C-alpha cells in the first residue's frame, strides 16, 4: 500500500485498520479520507483545523447541527441515569415517551413502534412483519414484495432484495430473493411533453398490472415517499402515493413507506406521506430520528397488524430482536430533537428556509449544462446534462474534492448535485453555500475543459 501521500498519522492508520463503507479502498491511495475531530453547528473541523460546511447533514442524519447544546445536554442527563438496558422484559421512560410522541404525530393512525439500530434493520422488520401478518391470516403464499425502480432501502440481504441499485446488488444476486420492480414515478424519466402528474398516473398503471398478476403472492409494496434519495434524488408527484394507497387496499397488499431519509421534516411535513394525505401500513424511520447523534431506527404499524400478532401462541408473536433495541441514549437524543421541532416551530421555519434555498441556487436555472433543477422542502438537487456528464465522467469524485477546497462537504451521486443541509442554516449561510457550490462546480467543469 502506498502511504507516502498520507499527510499525517490518522490517515495512515485508518487506511491500515479501517475498511471504509461504500468505498473502493484503493482510491484512497490517491485521495486519502479527511480526518474530522470536532463539529459545531453546520461546521465540521479536521485535525488540520480546516472547516467544512456539512451540506449533506452527514449522510442525511444531522438535523440541528453538530454539538447541538440541547441534544448534548439531553444525552448527558440520560447518561447519568442509565446508558443502556435491554428492551425484552424491561422498559424505560424514554422509549415509552418517544413511541407515544411518534404515534401522536401520525394522529394515532400508526403506533406500536418496533425498534432497531440502523435503517436496513427497520426495513427488514417491516418486510418480516408484513409477511408474518399474512401467514397468521392463513395466506402464507404472500411472501413476495414489489419495490420501485431506482429505489433504495438499505444493504442487508433482505433490504437489498427490495433495493434497485445495480451497483450495490449485482455481486450478491445469488444470495437474495427475487422481487417485482415497478416503474418509477421519478419525473426526470418522463418522456418529453408528459408532465409529472401524468407520469405518476402512468407509473401507477404499471404497478396496477403487476398487482393484477401477482397480488395473491405479494405481501407488500415498499417505496420512499416523494423522493428516491439514493436514486439521485429522484422526485415525484404526491398523487402517486394516493394512487398506490388505493391499489394496495384494492389488492389486499400492505404499503410500506420507507421514511428513513425523507421523514423528520426533511420534505416539508414531519412525515413525507402526509404531503399526500395517506398513511401506510408500515412506516420506517432512522437517519434523522436521533438528529444524527446515535444509531436508532424503528418501524411503526397499524392497530390491525399489531392485533393479528396478539395471541396466546408464541409463534404468532413477532420474535425479532436487536441487542441495542430502543437504546435509552438514542431515545433521549430523539426526544430532545422532537422537543426542538415543537419549541422552535421547525416545520414552519423550514418553509422559509426552503424558499431561501431555492433562491440561493437560482443560478442553476440559467446554465444550460444543468438540468432537472428540483426541490422538495430541505432537499434541493440538479443534474449535469447528458453531454456535460459525458465530458466529465469522474464528476462526482472531482466535485467532492473541489467541495473540500471550497470548505464544503458534498457527495454528488453520479451526475446529480444535491444539498440536504441541517435545518439550522440562517439566510446568510444558505446563500454562502449556494455561491460556494457554484464556484466549486464551475472549477470542476473548468478543470476538465482545460485537461
Ligand atoms: C439510508 C437508507 C436506508 C438504510 O439505512 P441504514 O441505516 O444505512 O441501514 C434505508 N432506506 C432509505 C430510504 C435510506 O435512505
Short mmCIF file of C-alpha atoms and ligand atoms in Angstrom, two decimals:
data_model
loop_
_atom_site.label_atom_id
_atom_site.label_comp_id
_atom_site.label_asym_id
_atom_site.label_seq_id
_atom_site.Cartn_x
_atom_site.Cartn_y
_atom_site.Cartn_z
CA UNK A 1 0.00 0.00 0.00
CA UNK A 2 1.35 3.42 -0.90
CA UNK A 3 1.04 5.63 2.13
CA UNK A 4 3.54 8.29 1.06
CA UNK A 5 0.74 10.73 0.24
CA UNK A 6 -0.76 10.41 3.71
CA UNK A 7 -0.18 13.79 5.40
CA UNK A 8 -0.47 12.55 8.96
CA UNK A 9 -0.71 9.60 11.22
CA UNK A 10 -4.51 9.27 11.41
CA UNK A 11 -4.78 8.79 7.66
CA UNK A 12 -2.10 6.07 7.55
CA UNK A 13 -3.68 4.35 10.49
CA UNK A 14 -7.24 4.50 9.10
CA UNK A 15 -6.07 3.03 5.79
CA UNK A 16 -4.35 0.18 7.61
CA UNK A 17 -7.03 -0.52 10.16
CA UNK A 18 -10.46 0.65 8.94
CA UNK A 19 -12.40 -0.72 5.98
CA UNK A 20 -14.49 2.30 4.99
CA UNK A 21 -18.11 2.00 3.78
CA UNK A 22 -19.20 2.45 0.19
CA UNK A 23 -15.56 2.91 -0.82
CA UNK A 24 -13.02 1.33 -3.15
CA UNK A 25 -10.17 1.49 -0.64
CA UNK A 26 -7.51 1.61 -3.36
CA UNK A 27 -8.75 5.02 -4.47
CA UNK A 28 -7.62 6.38 -1.11
CA UNK A 29 -4.03 5.89 -2.27
CA UNK A 30 -4.54 8.94 -4.47
CA UNK A 31 -7.05 10.80 -2.35
CA UNK A 32 -6.96 9.99 1.35
CA UNK A 33 -10.01 10.50 3.60
CA UNK A 34 -10.31 13.63 5.72
CA UNK A 35 -9.96 13.21 9.48
CA UNK A 36 -12.71 15.07 11.37
CA UNK A 37 -12.02 15.80 15.00
CA UNK A 38 -14.89 18.12 16.00
CA UNK A 39 -18.05 19.83 14.84
CA UNK A 40 -20.09 22.89 15.68
CA UNK A 41 -23.43 23.76 14.12
CA UNK A 42 -23.20 23.17 10.35
CA UNK A 43 -19.38 23.04 10.50
CA UNK A 44 -17.07 20.08 10.60
CA UNK A 45 -13.41 20.64 11.56
CA UNK A 46 -10.48 18.48 10.50
CA UNK A 47 -7.40 17.59 12.51
CA UNK A 48 -5.68 20.23 10.35
CA UNK A 49 -8.31 22.70 11.60
CA UNK A 50 -9.92 23.08 8.19
CA UNK A 51 -13.65 23.94 8.34
CA UNK A 52 -16.22 22.29 6.06
CA UNK A 53 -19.91 23.13 5.84
CA UNK A 54 -21.88 19.90 6.19
CA UNK A 55 -24.21 20.43 3.18
CA UNK A 56 -25.48 16.85 3.34
CA UNK A 57 -26.10 16.55 7.10
CA UNK A 58 -23.51 13.77 7.37
CA UNK A 59 -25.33 11.25 5.16
CA UNK A 60 -28.76 12.85 5.81
CA UNK A 61 -28.80 12.31 9.55
CA UNK A 62 -27.87 15.55 11.26
CA UNK A 63 -30.93 17.82 11.60
CA UNK A 64 -29.88 20.51 14.08
CA UNK A 65 -26.16 20.83 13.58
CA UNK A 66 -23.22 19.22 15.32
CA UNK A 67 -22.71 19.63 19.07
CA UNK A 68 -26.22 21.00 19.50
CA UNK A 69 -26.39 22.25 23.09
CA UNK A 70 -29.92 20.99 23.79
CA UNK A 71 -29.35 17.50 22.40
CA UNK A 72 -25.93 17.22 24.04
CA UNK A 73 -27.49 18.09 27.40
CA UNK A 74 -30.30 15.55 26.99
CA UNK A 75 -27.77 12.79 26.31
CA UNK A 76 -25.57 13.80 29.25
CA UNK A 77 -28.61 13.84 31.56
CA UNK A 78 -29.61 10.39 30.37
CA UNK A 79 -26.02 9.13 30.62
CA UNK A 80 -26.04 9.96 34.32
CA UNK A 81 -29.15 7.78 34.81
CA UNK A 82 -28.71 4.66 32.64
CA UNK A 83 -26.73 4.21 29.43
CA UNK A 84 -28.39 1.06 28.15
CA UNK A 85 -30.78 -1.65 29.17
CA UNK A 86 -32.32 -4.49 27.18
CA UNK A 87 -35.90 -4.00 25.97
CA UNK A 88 -37.15 -7.57 26.37
CA UNK A 89 -38.88 -7.98 29.72
CA UNK A 90 -37.88 -4.41 30.66
CA UNK A 91 -38.80 -0.93 29.53
CA UNK A 92 -37.73 2.66 30.28
CA UNK A 93 -39.38 6.09 30.20
CA UNK A 94 -37.58 7.38 27.09
CA UNK A 95 -38.71 4.59 24.79
CA UNK A 96 -42.28 4.92 26.07
CA UNK A 97 -42.39 8.68 25.55
CA UNK A 98 -40.77 8.51 22.13
CA UNK A 99 -43.21 5.84 20.94
CA UNK A 100 -46.19 7.83 22.24
CA UNK A 101 -45.00 11.03 20.59
CA UNK A 102 -44.40 9.39 17.23
CA UNK A 103 -47.86 7.84 17.31
CA UNK A 104 -49.33 11.25 18.15
CA UNK A 105 -47.50 12.73 15.15
CA UNK A 106 -49.43 10.24 12.97
CA UNK A 107 -52.63 11.32 14.76
CA UNK A 108 -52.90 7.76 16.05
CA UNK A 109 -53.00 6.16 12.59
CA UNK A 110 -49.76 4.34 13.36
CA UNK A 111 -48.06 3.25 16.57
CA UNK A 112 -46.65 0.14 18.23
CA UNK A 113 -43.09 1.27 17.48
CA UNK A 114 -40.68 -1.62 16.97
CA UNK A 115 -37.05 -0.55 17.35
CA UNK A 116 -33.69 -1.43 15.85
CA UNK A 117 -30.45 0.50 15.37
CA UNK A 118 -29.98 1.05 11.64
CA UNK A 119 -32.27 1.80 8.73
CA UNK A 120 -31.82 -1.50 6.93
CA UNK A 121 -32.96 -3.37 10.04
CA UNK A 122 -36.12 -1.23 10.27
CA UNK A 123 -36.86 -2.22 6.67
CA UNK A 124 -36.25 -5.89 7.50
CA UNK A 125 -38.70 -5.57 10.40
CA UNK A 126 -41.43 -4.15 8.14
CA UNK A 127 -40.86 -6.85 5.48
CA UNK A 128 -40.90 -9.66 8.03
CA UNK A 129 -43.93 -8.31 9.88
CA UNK A 130 -45.85 -7.92 6.65
CA UNK A 131 -45.28 -11.49 5.54
CA UNK A 132 -45.84 -12.84 9.06
CA UNK A 133 -49.18 -11.00 9.24
CA UNK A 134 -50.40 -12.74 6.07
CA UNK A 135 -49.14 -16.06 7.36
CA UNK A 136 -51.17 -15.65 10.53
CA UNK A 137 -54.18 -14.93 8.28
CA UNK A 138 -53.64 -18.31 6.58
CA UNK A 139 -52.15 -16.69 3.47
CA UNK A 140 -48.52 -17.73 3.77
CA UNK A 141 -48.20 -17.75 -0.03
CA UNK A 142 -47.97 -13.95 0.24
CA UNK A 143 -44.17 -13.93 0.50
CA UNK A 144 -43.10 -11.64 -2.36
CA UNK A 145 -42.51 -7.89 -2.49
CA UNK A 146 -42.83 -5.10 -5.01
CA UNK A 147 -40.34 -2.23 -4.99
CA UNK A 148 -39.79 0.72 -7.33
CA UNK A 149 -37.14 1.04 -10.00
CA UNK A 150 -34.20 3.05 -8.64
CA UNK A 151 -35.45 2.68 -5.05
CA UNK A 152 -33.09 2.20 -2.11
CA UNK A 153 -33.91 0.56 1.21
CA UNK A 154 -30.57 -0.49 2.67
CA UNK A 155 -27.95 -3.16 2.11
CA UNK A 156 -28.52 -6.10 4.43
CA UNK A 157 -29.74 -9.08 2.39
CA UNK A 158 -33.47 -8.54 2.96
CA UNK A 159 -33.31 -4.77 2.45
CA UNK A 160 -31.02 -5.24 -0.55
CA UNK A 161 -33.58 -7.55 -2.17
CA UNK A 162 -36.03 -4.62 -2.40
CA UNK A 163 -33.30 -2.14 -3.42
CA UNK A 164 -32.94 -1.43 -7.14
CA UNK A 165 -29.40 -0.07 -7.41
CA UNK A 166 -27.45 -2.50 -9.64
CA UNK A 167 -24.04 -1.34 -8.36
CA UNK A 168 -24.92 -2.39 -4.81
CA UNK A 169 -26.76 -5.52 -5.83
CA UNK A 170 -25.06 -7.35 -8.65
CA UNK A 171 -22.37 -9.19 -6.65
CA UNK A 172 -24.98 -10.59 -4.26
CA UNK A 173 -27.72 -11.64 -6.67
CA UNK A 174 -27.40 -15.35 -5.78
CA UNK A 175 -27.91 -14.54 -2.11
CA UNK A 176 -31.12 -12.58 -2.32
CA UNK A 177 -34.77 -13.18 -3.01
CA UNK A 178 -36.30 -12.12 -6.30
CA UNK A 179 -38.54 -9.08 -6.30
CA UNK A 180 -41.03 -7.37 -8.62
CA UNK A 181 -39.78 -3.97 -9.76
CA UNK A 182 -42.44 -1.40 -10.70
CA UNK A 183 -41.79 1.62 -12.92
CA UNK A 184 -40.55 4.69 -11.08
CA UNK A 185 -42.72 7.83 -10.95
CA UNK A 186 -39.48 9.94 -10.93
CA UNK A 187 -40.45 12.82 -13.25
CA UNK A 188 -36.97 13.09 -14.76
CA UNK A 189 -37.74 9.82 -16.55
CA UNK A 190 -40.91 11.12 -18.19
CA UNK A 191 -40.82 11.39 -21.99
CA UNK A 192 -40.85 14.89 -23.47
CA UNK A 193 -44.26 16.52 -23.12
CA UNK A 194 -45.52 14.31 -20.29
CA UNK A 195 -45.96 16.20 -17.02
CA UNK A 196 -45.15 14.94 -13.52
CA UNK A 197 -48.79 14.13 -12.68
CA UNK A 198 -49.46 12.28 -15.88
CA UNK A 199 -46.21 10.37 -15.39
CA UNK A 200 -47.27 9.43 -11.84
CA UNK A 201 -50.54 8.06 -13.24
CA UNK A 202 -48.65 6.06 -15.86
CA UNK A 203 -46.31 4.61 -13.22
CA UNK A 204 -49.31 3.63 -11.08
CA UNK A 205 -50.82 1.80 -14.07
CA UNK A 206 -47.68 -0.26 -14.30
CA UNK A 207 -47.97 -1.09 -10.60
CA UNK A 208 -51.63 -1.95 -11.14
CA UNK A 209 -50.78 -4.54 -13.79
CA UNK A 210 -48.04 -6.03 -11.57
CA UNK A 211 -50.59 -6.33 -8.78
CA UNK A 212 -53.26 -7.77 -11.06
CA UNK A 213 -50.90 -10.59 -11.97
CA UNK A 214 -49.21 -11.18 -8.62
CA UNK A 215 -51.32 -9.87 -5.75
CA UNK A 216 -52.09 -13.32 -4.33
CA UNK A 217 -48.35 -13.85 -3.75
CA UNK A 218 -47.39 -10.28 -2.81
CA UNK A 219 -47.16 -9.23 0.85
CA UNK A 220 -46.28 -5.56 0.41
CA UNK A 221 -45.24 -2.70 -1.84
CA UNK A 222 -42.26 -0.76 -0.47
CA UNK A 223 -41.33 2.75 -1.58
CA UNK A 224 -39.74 6.03 -0.48
CA UNK A 225 -42.46 8.70 -0.40
CA UNK A 226 -41.83 11.83 -2.57
CA UNK A 227 -38.07 11.47 -3.09
CA UNK A 228 -35.97 8.45 -4.08
CA UNK A 229 -32.97 9.84 -2.28
CA UNK A 230 -30.19 7.38 -3.07
CA UNK A 231 -31.75 7.19 -6.56
CA UNK A 232 -30.11 10.54 -7.38
CA UNK A 233 -32.80 12.50 -5.51
CA UNK A 234 -35.49 11.40 -7.95
CA UNK A 235 -38.65 13.33 -7.07
CA UNK A 236 -42.25 12.60 -7.99
CA UNK A 237 -45.78 13.92 -7.73
CA UNK A 238 -47.58 13.10 -4.44
CA UNK A 239 -50.63 11.91 -6.42
CA UNK A 240 -48.63 8.72 -6.96
CA UNK A 241 -48.83 7.90 -3.24
CA UNK A 242 -52.62 8.29 -3.26
CA UNK A 243 -52.90 6.01 -6.27
CA UNK A 244 -50.65 3.40 -4.68
CA UNK A 245 -52.58 3.54 -1.40
CA UNK A 246 -55.81 2.77 -3.32
CA UNK A 247 -54.18 -0.07 -5.28
CA UNK A 248 -52.78 -1.64 -2.11
CA UNK A 249 -56.23 -1.55 -0.49
CA UNK A 250 -57.91 -2.96 -3.58
CA UNK A 251 -55.46 -5.86 -3.96
CA UNK A 252 -55.00 -6.57 -0.22
CA UNK A 253 -51.31 -5.78 -0.17
CA UNK A 254 -49.51 -3.76 2.53
CA UNK A 255 -47.89 -0.42 1.81
CA UNK A 256 -44.51 0.17 3.44
CA UNK A 257 -43.39 3.81 3.36
CA UNK A 258 -39.67 3.98 3.99
CA UNK A 259 -39.23 7.44 5.52
CA UNK A 260 -35.68 6.79 6.72
CA UNK A 261 -34.37 9.63 4.53
CA UNK A 262 -37.49 11.71 3.80
CA UNK A 263 -39.05 11.68 7.29
CA UNK A 264 -38.44 14.02 10.23
CA UNK A 265 -39.43 17.19 8.39
CA UNK A 266 -36.97 16.77 5.52
CA UNK A 267 -39.53 17.17 2.72
CA UNK A 268 -41.71 19.81 4.41
CA UNK A 269 -44.17 17.86 6.55
CA UNK A 270 -42.99 15.77 9.51
CA UNK A 271 -43.75 12.57 7.62
CA UNK A 272 -43.44 12.74 3.83
CA UNK A 273 -46.60 10.59 3.48
CA UNK A 274 -48.60 13.47 4.99
CA UNK A 275 -48.00 15.54 1.86
CA UNK A 276 -50.24 13.09 0.00
CA UNK A 277 -52.71 12.73 2.87
CA UNK A 278 -52.13 8.98 3.16
CA UNK A 279 -50.88 6.61 5.85
CA UNK A 280 -49.03 3.40 5.06
CA UNK A 281 -49.39 0.08 6.91
CA UNK A 282 -45.74 0.33 7.95
CA UNK A 283 -43.61 3.44 8.24
CA UNK A 284 -39.86 3.16 8.83
CA UNK A 285 -37.67 5.87 10.36
CA UNK A 286 -33.94 6.17 11.05
CA UNK A 287 -31.25 8.69 9.97
CA UNK A 288 -32.83 11.98 11.22
CA UNK A 289 -34.81 10.39 14.05
CA UNK A 290 -31.94 10.78 16.53
CA UNK A 291 -30.88 14.07 14.88
CA UNK A 292 -27.72 12.41 13.64
CA UNK A 293 -26.46 11.56 17.12
CA UNK A 294 -26.82 7.84 17.75
CA UNK A 295 -27.93 4.76 15.83
CA UNK A 296 -31.70 4.38 16.14
CA UNK A 297 -34.38 3.08 13.81
CA UNK A 298 -37.94 1.90 14.08
CA UNK A 299 -40.97 0.68 12.22
CA UNK A 300 -44.46 1.95 13.07
CA UNK A 301 -47.53 -0.04 12.16
CA UNK A 302 -51.32 -0.12 12.49
CA UNK A 303 -53.55 -1.41 15.26
CA UNK A 304 -54.87 -4.07 12.88
CA UNK A 305 -51.46 -5.55 12.22
CA UNK A 306 -50.46 -5.37 15.87
CA UNK A 307 -53.67 -7.15 16.91
CA UNK A 308 -53.07 -10.03 14.48
CA UNK A 309 -49.89 -10.93 16.41
CA UNK A 310 -51.60 -10.58 19.81
CA UNK A 311 -52.33 -14.17 20.74
CA UNK A 312 -51.65 -16.96 23.21
CA UNK A 313 -49.26 -18.78 20.92
CA UNK A 314 -45.58 -17.81 20.97
CA UNK A 315 -45.07 -18.37 17.24
CA UNK A 316 -47.67 -15.74 16.44
CA UNK A 317 -45.55 -13.22 18.32
CA UNK A 318 -43.03 -11.12 16.39
CA UNK A 319 -39.86 -12.87 17.55
CA UNK A 320 -37.30 -10.42 16.24
CA UNK A 321 -34.69 -8.56 18.29
CA UNK A 322 -31.54 -6.46 18.22
CA UNK A 323 -29.23 -6.03 21.21
CA UNK A 324 -29.46 -2.24 21.26
CA UNK A 325 -33.22 -2.08 20.60
CA UNK A 326 -34.59 1.19 21.97
CA UNK A 327 -31.28 2.32 23.47
CA UNK A 328 -32.04 4.98 26.15
CA UNK A 329 -29.34 7.41 25.00
CA UNK A 330 -30.52 7.26 21.38
CA UNK A 331 -34.12 7.75 22.52
CA UNK A 332 -33.02 10.74 24.64
CA UNK A 333 -31.49 12.31 21.52
CA UNK A 334 -34.70 11.63 19.56
CA UNK A 335 -36.89 13.14 22.30
CA UNK A 336 -34.68 16.23 22.50
CA UNK A 337 -34.92 16.56 18.73
CA UNK A 338 -38.74 16.32 18.80
CA UNK A 339 -38.75 18.98 21.52
CA UNK A 340 -36.76 21.28 19.22
CA UNK A 341 -39.33 20.68 16.45
CA UNK A 342 -42.03 21.94 18.84
CA UNK A 343 -40.19 24.71 20.70
CA UNK A 344 -38.68 26.26 17.56
CA UNK A 345 -41.63 25.63 15.21
CA UNK A 346 -39.15 23.95 12.89
CA UNK A 347 -41.57 22.88 10.13
CA UNK A 348 -42.73 26.48 9.73
CA UNK A 349 -39.17 27.84 9.79
CA UNK A 350 -38.12 25.27 7.21
CA UNK A 351 -40.78 26.59 4.84
CA UNK A 352 -38.98 29.93 4.72
CA UNK A 353 -35.56 28.24 4.68
CA UNK A 354 -36.55 26.17 1.65
CA UNK A 355 -37.61 29.35 -0.21
CA UNK A 356 -34.20 30.85 0.61
CA UNK A 357 -32.54 27.65 -0.51
CA UNK A 358 -34.17 27.84 -3.91
CA UNK A 359 -33.15 31.50 -4.28
CA UNK A 360 -29.54 30.67 -3.38
CA UNK A 361 -29.41 28.27 -6.33
CA UNK A 362 -31.22 30.41 -8.91
CA UNK A 363 -28.01 30.44 -10.99
CA UNK A 364 -28.63 26.77 -11.83
CA UNK A 365 -31.62 27.67 -13.98
CA UNK A 366 -29.54 29.97 -16.19
CA UNK A 367 -26.97 27.37 -17.17
CA UNK A 368 -27.93 25.01 -19.96
CA UNK A 369 -25.36 22.46 -18.82
CA UNK A 370 -27.51 21.95 -15.71
CA UNK A 371 -30.92 20.27 -15.89
CA UNK A 372 -33.76 18.97 -13.73
CA UNK A 373 -33.48 21.70 -11.09
CA UNK A 374 -35.79 20.35 -8.39
CA UNK A 375 -36.63 20.75 -4.75
CA UNK A 376 -38.75 19.11 -2.09
CA UNK A 377 -38.54 21.02 1.19
CA UNK A 378 -34.99 20.84 2.51
CA UNK A 379 -33.72 18.72 -0.38
CA UNK A 380 -32.51 20.57 -3.48
CA UNK A 381 -30.93 18.87 -6.49
CA UNK A 382 -29.96 19.28 -10.13
CA UNK A 383 -28.18 17.15 -12.73
CA UNK A 384 -25.47 17.66 -15.31
CA UNK A 385 -26.91 17.37 -18.81
CA UNK A 386 -26.00 14.13 -20.59
CA UNK A 387 -23.40 15.79 -22.83
CA UNK A 388 -21.81 17.68 -19.93
CA UNK A 389 -21.62 14.48 -17.90
CA UNK A 390 -20.11 12.66 -20.88
CA UNK A 391 -17.17 15.08 -20.87
CA UNK A 392 -16.89 14.87 -17.05
CA UNK A 393 -17.08 11.14 -16.32
CA UNK A 394 -15.30 11.47 -12.94
CA UNK A 395 -17.61 14.31 -11.98
CA UNK A 396 -18.81 13.03 -8.60
CA UNK A 397 -15.36 12.46 -7.12
CA UNK A 398 -13.99 15.66 -8.71
CA UNK A 399 -16.76 17.80 -7.26
CA UNK A 400 -16.31 16.12 -3.89
CA UNK A 401 -12.64 17.20 -3.96
CA UNK A 402 -13.42 20.71 -5.23
CA UNK A 403 -16.05 20.93 -2.49
CA UNK A 404 -13.43 20.31 0.17
CA UNK A 405 -11.23 23.03 -1.37
CA UNK A 406 -14.24 25.34 -1.11
CA UNK A 407 -14.95 24.40 2.53
CA UNK A 408 -17.93 22.24 1.60
CA UNK A 409 -18.83 18.65 2.37
CA UNK A 410 -20.71 17.48 -0.74
CA UNK A 411 -21.29 13.96 -2.00
CA UNK A 412 -22.65 14.06 -5.56
CA UNK A 413 -24.35 10.91 -6.85
CA UNK A 414 -23.27 10.23 -10.43
CA UNK A 415 -24.29 13.35 -12.37
CA UNK A 416 -26.54 14.66 -9.59
CA UNK A 417 -25.54 17.51 -7.28
CA UNK A 418 -27.69 17.88 -4.19
CA UNK A 419 -27.84 19.55 -0.82
CA UNK A 420 -29.68 18.23 2.22
CA UNK A 421 -28.45 20.68 4.84
CA UNK A 422 -29.11 20.75 8.58
CA UNK A 423 -32.18 22.84 9.45
CA UNK A 424 -30.16 25.41 11.39
CA UNK A 425 -28.62 27.34 8.49
CA UNK A 426 -29.51 31.04 8.56
CA UNK A 427 -30.22 33.03 5.39
CA UNK A 428 -26.61 34.22 5.01
CA UNK A 429 -25.26 30.71 5.42
CA UNK A 430 -27.73 29.38 2.83
CA UNK A 431 -26.60 31.99 0.31
CA UNK A 432 -22.94 31.38 1.15
CA UNK A 433 -23.49 27.67 0.47
CA UNK A 434 -25.20 28.37 -2.88
CA UNK A 435 -22.39 30.67 -4.03
CA UNK A 436 -19.61 28.34 -2.90
CA UNK A 437 -21.20 25.36 -4.61
CA UNK A 438 -21.41 27.44 -7.78
CA UNK A 439 -17.64 28.16 -7.56
CA UNK A 440 -16.78 24.55 -6.78
CA UNK A 441 -18.95 23.27 -9.63
CA UNK A 442 -17.53 25.70 -12.20
CA UNK A 443 -13.99 24.92 -11.03
CA UNK A 444 -14.76 21.21 -11.61
CA UNK A 445 -16.18 21.74 -15.09
CA UNK A 446 -13.30 24.10 -15.99
CA UNK A 447 -10.76 21.59 -14.77
CA UNK A 448 -11.91 19.11 -17.41
CA UNK A 449 -12.28 21.75 -20.12
CA UNK A 450 -8.57 22.55 -19.78
CA UNK A 451 -7.46 18.98 -19.13
C1 LIG B 1 -30.17 5.13 4.35
C2 LIG B 1 -31.43 4.47 3.99
C3 LIG B 1 -31.72 3.17 4.43
C4 LIG B 1 -30.73 2.33 5.20
O1 LIG B 1 -30.39 2.86 6.43
P1 LIG B 1 -29.01 2.38 7.10
O2 LIG B 1 -29.03 3.00 8.48
O3 LIG B 1 -27.91 2.92 6.25
O4 LIG B 1 -29.03 0.90 7.14
C5 LIG B 1 -32.93 2.63 4.10
N1 LIG B 1 -33.83 3.33 3.38
C6 LIG B 1 -33.59 4.57 2.95
C7 LIG B 1 -34.64 5.29 2.18
C8 LIG B 1 -32.37 5.18 3.21
O5 LIG B 1 -32.10 6.40 2.74
#
